[in-house]
CSV table of C-alpha atoms and ligand atoms in Angstrom, one decimal:
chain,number,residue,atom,x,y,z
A,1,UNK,CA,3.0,-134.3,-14.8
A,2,UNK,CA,6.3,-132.2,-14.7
A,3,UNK,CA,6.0,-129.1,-17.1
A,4,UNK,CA,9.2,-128.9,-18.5
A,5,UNK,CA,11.0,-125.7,-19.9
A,6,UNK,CA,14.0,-125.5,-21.7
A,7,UNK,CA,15.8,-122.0,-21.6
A,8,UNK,CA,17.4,-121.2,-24.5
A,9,UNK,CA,19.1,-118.6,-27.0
A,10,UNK,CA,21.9,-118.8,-29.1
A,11,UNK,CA,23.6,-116.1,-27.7
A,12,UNK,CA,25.6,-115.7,-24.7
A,13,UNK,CA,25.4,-113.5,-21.8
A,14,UNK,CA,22.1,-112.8,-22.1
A,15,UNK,CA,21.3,-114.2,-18.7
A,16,UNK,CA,19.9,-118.0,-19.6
A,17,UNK,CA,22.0,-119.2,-16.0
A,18,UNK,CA,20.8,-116.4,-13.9
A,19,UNK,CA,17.3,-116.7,-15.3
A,20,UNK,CA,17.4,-120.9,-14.9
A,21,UNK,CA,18.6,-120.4,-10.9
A,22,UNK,CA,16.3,-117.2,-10.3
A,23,UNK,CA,13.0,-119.2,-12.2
A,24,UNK,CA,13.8,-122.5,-10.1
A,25,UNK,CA,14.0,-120.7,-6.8
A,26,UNK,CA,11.5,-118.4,-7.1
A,27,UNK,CA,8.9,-121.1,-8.4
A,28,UNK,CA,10.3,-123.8,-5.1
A,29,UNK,CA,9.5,-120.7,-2.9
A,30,UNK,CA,5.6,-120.4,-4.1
A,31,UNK,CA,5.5,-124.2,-3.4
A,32,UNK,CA,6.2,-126.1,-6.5
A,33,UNK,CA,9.0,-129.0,-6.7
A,34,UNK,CA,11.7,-128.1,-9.0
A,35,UNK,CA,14.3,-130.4,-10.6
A,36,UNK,CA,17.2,-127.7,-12.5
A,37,UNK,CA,19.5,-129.5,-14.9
A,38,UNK,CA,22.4,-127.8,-16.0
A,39,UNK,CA,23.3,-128.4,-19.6
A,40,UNK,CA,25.5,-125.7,-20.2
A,41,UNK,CA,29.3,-126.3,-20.2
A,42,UNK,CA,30.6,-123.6,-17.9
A,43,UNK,CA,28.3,-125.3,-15.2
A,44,UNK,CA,27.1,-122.0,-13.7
A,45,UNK,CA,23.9,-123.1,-12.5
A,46,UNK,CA,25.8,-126.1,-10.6
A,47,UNK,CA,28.1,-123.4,-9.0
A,48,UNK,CA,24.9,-121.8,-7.7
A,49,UNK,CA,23.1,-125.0,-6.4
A,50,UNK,CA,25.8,-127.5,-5.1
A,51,UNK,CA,29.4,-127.3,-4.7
A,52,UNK,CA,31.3,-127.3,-7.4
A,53,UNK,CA,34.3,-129.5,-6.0
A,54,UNK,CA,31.8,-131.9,-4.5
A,55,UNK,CA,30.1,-132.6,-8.1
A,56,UNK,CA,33.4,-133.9,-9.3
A,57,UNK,CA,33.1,-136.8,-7.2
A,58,UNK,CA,28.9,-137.3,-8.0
A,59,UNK,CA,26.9,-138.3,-10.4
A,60,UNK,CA,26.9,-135.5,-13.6
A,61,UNK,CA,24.0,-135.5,-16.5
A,62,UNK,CA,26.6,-137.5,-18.7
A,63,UNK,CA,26.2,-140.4,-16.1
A,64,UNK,CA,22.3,-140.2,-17.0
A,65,UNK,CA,22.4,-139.7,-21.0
A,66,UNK,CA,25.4,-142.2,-22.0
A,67,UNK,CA,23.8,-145.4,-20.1
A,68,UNK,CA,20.2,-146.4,-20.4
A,69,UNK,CA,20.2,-148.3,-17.2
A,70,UNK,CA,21.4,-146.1,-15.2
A,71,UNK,CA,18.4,-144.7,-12.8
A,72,UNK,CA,18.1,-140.9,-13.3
A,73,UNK,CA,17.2,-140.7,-8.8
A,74,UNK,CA,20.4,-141.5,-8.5
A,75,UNK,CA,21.4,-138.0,-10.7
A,76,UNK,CA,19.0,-136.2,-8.5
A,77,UNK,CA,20.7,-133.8,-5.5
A,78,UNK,CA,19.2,-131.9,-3.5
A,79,UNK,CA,19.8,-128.4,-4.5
A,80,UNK,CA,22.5,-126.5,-1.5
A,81,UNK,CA,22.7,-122.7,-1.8
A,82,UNK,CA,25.1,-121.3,0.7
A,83,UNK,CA,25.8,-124.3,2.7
A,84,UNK,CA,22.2,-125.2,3.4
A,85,UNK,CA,19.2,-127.5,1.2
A,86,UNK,CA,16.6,-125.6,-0.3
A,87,UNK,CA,13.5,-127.6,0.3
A,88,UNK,CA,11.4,-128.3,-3.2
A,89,UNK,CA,14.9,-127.7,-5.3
A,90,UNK,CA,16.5,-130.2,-6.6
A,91,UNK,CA,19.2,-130.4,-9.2
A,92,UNK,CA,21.0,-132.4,-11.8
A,93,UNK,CA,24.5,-131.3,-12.2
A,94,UNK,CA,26.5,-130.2,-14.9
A,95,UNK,CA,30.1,-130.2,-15.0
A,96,UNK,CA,32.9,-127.3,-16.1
A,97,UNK,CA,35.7,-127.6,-18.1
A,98,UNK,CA,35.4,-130.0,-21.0
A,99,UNK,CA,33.3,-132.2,-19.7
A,100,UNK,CA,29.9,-131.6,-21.8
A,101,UNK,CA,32.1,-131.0,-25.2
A,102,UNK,CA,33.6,-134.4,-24.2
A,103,UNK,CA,30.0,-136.1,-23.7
A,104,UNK,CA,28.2,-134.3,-26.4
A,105,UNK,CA,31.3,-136.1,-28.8
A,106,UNK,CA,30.3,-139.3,-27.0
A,107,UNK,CA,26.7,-139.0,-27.9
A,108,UNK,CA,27.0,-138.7,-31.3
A,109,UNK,CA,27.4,-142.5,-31.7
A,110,UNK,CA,24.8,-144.1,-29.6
A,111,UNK,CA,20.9,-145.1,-30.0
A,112,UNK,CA,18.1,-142.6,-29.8
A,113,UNK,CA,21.2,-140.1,-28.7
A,114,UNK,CA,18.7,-137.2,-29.2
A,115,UNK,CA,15.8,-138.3,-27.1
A,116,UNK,CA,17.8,-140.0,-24.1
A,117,UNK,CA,17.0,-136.9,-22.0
A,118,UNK,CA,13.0,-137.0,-22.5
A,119,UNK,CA,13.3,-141.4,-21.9
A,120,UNK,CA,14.7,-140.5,-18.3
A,121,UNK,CA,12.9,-137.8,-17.4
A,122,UNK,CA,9.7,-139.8,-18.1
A,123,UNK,CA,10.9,-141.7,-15.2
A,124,UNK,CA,10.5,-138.9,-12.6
A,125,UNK,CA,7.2,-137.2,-14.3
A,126,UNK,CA,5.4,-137.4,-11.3
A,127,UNK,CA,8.0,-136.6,-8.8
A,128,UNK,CA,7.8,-132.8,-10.0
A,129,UNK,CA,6.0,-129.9,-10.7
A,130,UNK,CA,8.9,-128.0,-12.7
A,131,UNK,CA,11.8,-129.0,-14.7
A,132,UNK,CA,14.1,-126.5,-15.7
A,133,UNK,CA,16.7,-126.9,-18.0
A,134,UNK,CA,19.6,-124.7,-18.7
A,135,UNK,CA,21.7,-124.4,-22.1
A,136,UNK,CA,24.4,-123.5,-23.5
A,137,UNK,CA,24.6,-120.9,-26.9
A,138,UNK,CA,25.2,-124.1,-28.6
A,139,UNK,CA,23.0,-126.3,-31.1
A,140,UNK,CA,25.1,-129.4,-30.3
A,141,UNK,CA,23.4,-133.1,-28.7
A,142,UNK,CA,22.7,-131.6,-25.8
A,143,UNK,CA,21.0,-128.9,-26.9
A,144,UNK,CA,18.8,-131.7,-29.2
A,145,UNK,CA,18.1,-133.5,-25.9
A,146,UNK,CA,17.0,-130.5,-24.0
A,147,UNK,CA,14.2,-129.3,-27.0
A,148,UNK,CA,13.1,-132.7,-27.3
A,149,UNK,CA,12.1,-133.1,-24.0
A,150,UNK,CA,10.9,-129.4,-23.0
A,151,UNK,CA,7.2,-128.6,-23.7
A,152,UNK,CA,8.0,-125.1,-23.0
A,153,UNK,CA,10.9,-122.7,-23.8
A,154,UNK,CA,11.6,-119.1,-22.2
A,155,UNK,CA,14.0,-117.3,-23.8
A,156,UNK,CA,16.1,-114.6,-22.5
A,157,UNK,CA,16.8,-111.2,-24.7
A,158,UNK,CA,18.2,-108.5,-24.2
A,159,UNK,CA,17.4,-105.2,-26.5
A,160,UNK,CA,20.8,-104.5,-27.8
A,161,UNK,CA,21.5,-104.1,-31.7
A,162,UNK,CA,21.1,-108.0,-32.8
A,163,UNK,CA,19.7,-109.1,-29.4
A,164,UNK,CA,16.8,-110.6,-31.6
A,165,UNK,CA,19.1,-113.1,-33.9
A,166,UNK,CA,19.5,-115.1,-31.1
A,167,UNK,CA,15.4,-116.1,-31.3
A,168,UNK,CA,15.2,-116.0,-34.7
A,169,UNK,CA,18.1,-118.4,-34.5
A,170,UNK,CA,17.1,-120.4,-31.9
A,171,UNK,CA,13.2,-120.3,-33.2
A,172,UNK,CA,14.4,-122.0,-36.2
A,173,UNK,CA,16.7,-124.6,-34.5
A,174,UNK,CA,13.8,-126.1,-32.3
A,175,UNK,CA,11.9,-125.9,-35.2
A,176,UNK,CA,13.7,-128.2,-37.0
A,177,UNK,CA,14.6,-130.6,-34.0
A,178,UNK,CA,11.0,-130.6,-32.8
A,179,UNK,CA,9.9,-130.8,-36.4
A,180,UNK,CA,7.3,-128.5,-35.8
A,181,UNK,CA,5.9,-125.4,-36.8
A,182,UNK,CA,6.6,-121.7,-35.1
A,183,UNK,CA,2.8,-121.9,-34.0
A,184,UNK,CA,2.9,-125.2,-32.2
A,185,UNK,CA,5.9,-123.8,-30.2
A,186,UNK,CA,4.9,-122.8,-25.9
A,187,UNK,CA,7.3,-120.0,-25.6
A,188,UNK,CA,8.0,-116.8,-23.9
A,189,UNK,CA,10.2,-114.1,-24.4
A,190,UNK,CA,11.4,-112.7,-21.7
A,191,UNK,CA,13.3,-109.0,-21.8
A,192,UNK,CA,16.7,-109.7,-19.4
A,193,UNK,CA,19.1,-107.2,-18.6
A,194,UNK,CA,17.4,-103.9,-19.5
A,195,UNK,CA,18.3,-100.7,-19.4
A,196,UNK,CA,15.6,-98.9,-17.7
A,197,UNK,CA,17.1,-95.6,-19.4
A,198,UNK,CA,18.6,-96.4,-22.9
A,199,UNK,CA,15.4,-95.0,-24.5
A,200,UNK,CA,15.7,-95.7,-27.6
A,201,UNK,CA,17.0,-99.4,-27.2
A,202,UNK,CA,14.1,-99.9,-25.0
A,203,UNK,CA,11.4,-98.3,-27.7
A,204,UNK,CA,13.7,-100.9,-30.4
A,205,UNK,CA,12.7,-103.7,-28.3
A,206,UNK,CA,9.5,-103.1,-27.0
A,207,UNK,CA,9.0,-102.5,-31.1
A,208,UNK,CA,10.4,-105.5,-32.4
A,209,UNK,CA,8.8,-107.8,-29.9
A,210,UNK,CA,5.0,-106.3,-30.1
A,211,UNK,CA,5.3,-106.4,-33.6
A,212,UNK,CA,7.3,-110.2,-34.0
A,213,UNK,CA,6.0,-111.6,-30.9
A,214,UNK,CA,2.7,-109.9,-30.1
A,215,UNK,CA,1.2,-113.1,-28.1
A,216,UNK,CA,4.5,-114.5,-26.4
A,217,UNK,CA,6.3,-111.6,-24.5
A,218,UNK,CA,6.5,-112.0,-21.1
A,219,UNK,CA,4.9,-109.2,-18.7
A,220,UNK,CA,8.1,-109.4,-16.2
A,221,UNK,CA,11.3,-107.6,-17.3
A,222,UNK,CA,14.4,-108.4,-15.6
A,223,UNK,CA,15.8,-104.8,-15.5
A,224,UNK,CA,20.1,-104.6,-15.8
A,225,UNK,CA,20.8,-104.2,-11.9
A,226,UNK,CA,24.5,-104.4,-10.4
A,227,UNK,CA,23.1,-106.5,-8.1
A,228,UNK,CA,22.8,-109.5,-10.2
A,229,UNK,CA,26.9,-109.1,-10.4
A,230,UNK,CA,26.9,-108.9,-6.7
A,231,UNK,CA,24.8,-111.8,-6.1
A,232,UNK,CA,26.5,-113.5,-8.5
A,233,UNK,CA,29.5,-113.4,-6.9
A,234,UNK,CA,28.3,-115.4,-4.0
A,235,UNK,CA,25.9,-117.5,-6.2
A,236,UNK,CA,23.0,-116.8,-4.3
A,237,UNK,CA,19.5,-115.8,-5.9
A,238,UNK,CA,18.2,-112.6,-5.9
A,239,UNK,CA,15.4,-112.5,-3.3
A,240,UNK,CA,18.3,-114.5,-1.1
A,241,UNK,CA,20.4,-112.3,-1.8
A,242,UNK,CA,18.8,-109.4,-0.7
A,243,UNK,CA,14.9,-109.5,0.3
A,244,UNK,CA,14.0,-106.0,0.4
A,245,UNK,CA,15.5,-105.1,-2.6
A,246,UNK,CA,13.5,-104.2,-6.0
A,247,UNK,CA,15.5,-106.5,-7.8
A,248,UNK,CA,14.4,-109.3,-5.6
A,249,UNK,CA,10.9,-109.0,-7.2
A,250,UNK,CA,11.5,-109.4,-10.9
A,251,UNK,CA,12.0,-113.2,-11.0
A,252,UNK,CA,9.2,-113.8,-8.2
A,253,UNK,CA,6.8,-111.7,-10.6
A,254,UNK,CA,8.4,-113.7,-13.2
A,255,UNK,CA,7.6,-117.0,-11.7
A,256,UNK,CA,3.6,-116.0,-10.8
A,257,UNK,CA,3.7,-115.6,-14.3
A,258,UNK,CA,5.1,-118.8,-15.2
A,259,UNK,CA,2.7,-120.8,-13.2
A,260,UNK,CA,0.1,-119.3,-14.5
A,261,UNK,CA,0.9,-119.9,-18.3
A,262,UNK,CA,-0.9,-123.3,-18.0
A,263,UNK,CA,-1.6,-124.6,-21.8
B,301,ADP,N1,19.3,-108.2,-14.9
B,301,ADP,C1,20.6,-108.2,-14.8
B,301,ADP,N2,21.3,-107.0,-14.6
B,301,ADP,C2,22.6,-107.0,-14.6
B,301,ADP,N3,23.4,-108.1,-14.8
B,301,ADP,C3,22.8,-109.2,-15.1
B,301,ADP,C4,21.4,-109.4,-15.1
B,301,ADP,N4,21.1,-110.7,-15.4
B,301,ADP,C5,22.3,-111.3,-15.5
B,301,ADP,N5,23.3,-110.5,-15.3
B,301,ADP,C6,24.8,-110.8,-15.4
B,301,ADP,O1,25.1,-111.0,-16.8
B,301,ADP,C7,26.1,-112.0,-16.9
B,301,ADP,C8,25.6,-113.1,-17.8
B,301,ADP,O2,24.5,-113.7,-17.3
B,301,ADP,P1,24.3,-115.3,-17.4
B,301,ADP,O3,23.0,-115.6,-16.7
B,301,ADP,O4,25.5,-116.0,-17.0
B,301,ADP,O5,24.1,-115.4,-19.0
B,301,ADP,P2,24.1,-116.7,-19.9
B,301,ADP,O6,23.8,-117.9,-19.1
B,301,ADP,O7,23.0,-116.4,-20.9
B,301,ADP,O8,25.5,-116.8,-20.6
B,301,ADP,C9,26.3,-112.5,-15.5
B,301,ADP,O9,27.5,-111.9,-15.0
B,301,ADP,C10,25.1,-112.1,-14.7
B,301,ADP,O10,25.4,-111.8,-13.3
B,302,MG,MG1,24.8,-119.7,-18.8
């Protein structure tokens, strides 16, 4: 059975995309097969795992949500990172622009429109080890769709002034959407983009989550590291990127960790 985590905050830049790709590599590298889907409407994690231009012309996640029949496989791509397949990554795409404002509006009127995501992916439970889905800031359909069918959540914070609003926020949203209690949630927080020496924001967050979150912060930080700009830029992941460097091991730490969270 696929475990299936949704990662989530309502805030942006926080590094949800970098963290979906980085996860998803890292965890098809240590031998699991993942299946990314890209909910969020500037399609970053597409332009890291297929060709943007070519996705225009294939299947998108609207194709799988608005029609019940249609067979999700057929949604399923084999996940391309400069040029060549990754093997064990697979993804379903997302698509820029205003396509997922346009499909989230055409949601809104059909049956079981919040659950459609968890009735297809119940299709390809077997098929894989890992689903990750990324999301955008938003609490829209979509957004509905992706809580209802994750089991697990990760979510990205940074340690800035308000960094935390965006769990508190998001905490209560899959609350109400799951209709379940804080307690019954599987989630991890995990610290993105810090600044190994901003002292005191560090002490603030390292504070804040021991104190809030004493049983669900993850061991991995993601430290804030030019590189992720620069690897970015030619949507690779990290440890593609650049092997040898430090930054490459945050997400594979990361992913250990991840695998080993079984519930
Ligand atoms: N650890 C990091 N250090 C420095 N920059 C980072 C780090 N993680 C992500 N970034 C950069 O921050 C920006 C926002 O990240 P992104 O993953 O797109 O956030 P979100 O999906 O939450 O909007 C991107 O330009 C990304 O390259
Ligand atoms: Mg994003």
């Amino acid at each position: 059975m696929a475990r299936i985590v949704c990662i989530a905050t309502n805030k942006g830049g926080v590094g949800k995309s970098t963290t979906s790709v980085n996860l998803a590599y890292e965890l098809s590298k240590q031998g699991k097969k993942v299946l990314v889907l890209d909910f969020d409407s500037q399609a970053d994690t597409t332009k890291y795992l297929a060709s943007l231009t070519a996705s225009n012309q294939s299947y998108f996640i609207g194709d799988v949500l608005l029609d019940r029949k249609f067979d999700i496989n057929d949604a399923i791509y084999p996940a391309v990172i400069a040029g060549n397949e990754v093997e064990n990554l697979f993804i379903i795409k997302g698509r820029s622009g205003d396509a997922m404002t346009k499909l989230a509006m055409d949601m809104n009127s059909i049956p079981k429109r919040e659950e459609r995501l968890k009735l297809h992916l119940q299709k390809v439970d077997d098929d894989f080890d890992f689903v990750i889905i990324d999301t955008a800031p938003n609490a829209n359909v979509l957004m509905m769709n992706a809580v209802i069918a994750a089991g697990e959540f990760v979510f990205p914070t940074e340690f800035k002034e308000h960094s935390f609003d965006g769990i508190e926020n998001i905490i209560t949203h899959i609350c109400e959407v799951a209709f379940s209690e804080e307690e019954e949630l599987d989630f991890m927080i995990l610290p993105t983009k810090i600044n190994r020496s901003a002292t005191r924001a560090l002490n603030y967050g390292k504070e804040y989550c021991s104190e809030r979150f004493p049983d669900n912060v993850a061991d991995s930080y993601i430290w804030l590291r030019e590189i992720f700009a620069d690897a970015e830029r030619v949507h690779k992941p990290l440890s593609m990127f650049k092997p040898s460097s430090e930054a490459a091991m945050y997400y594979k730490k990361f992913a250990r960790e991840v695998i080993e969270n079984v519930i």
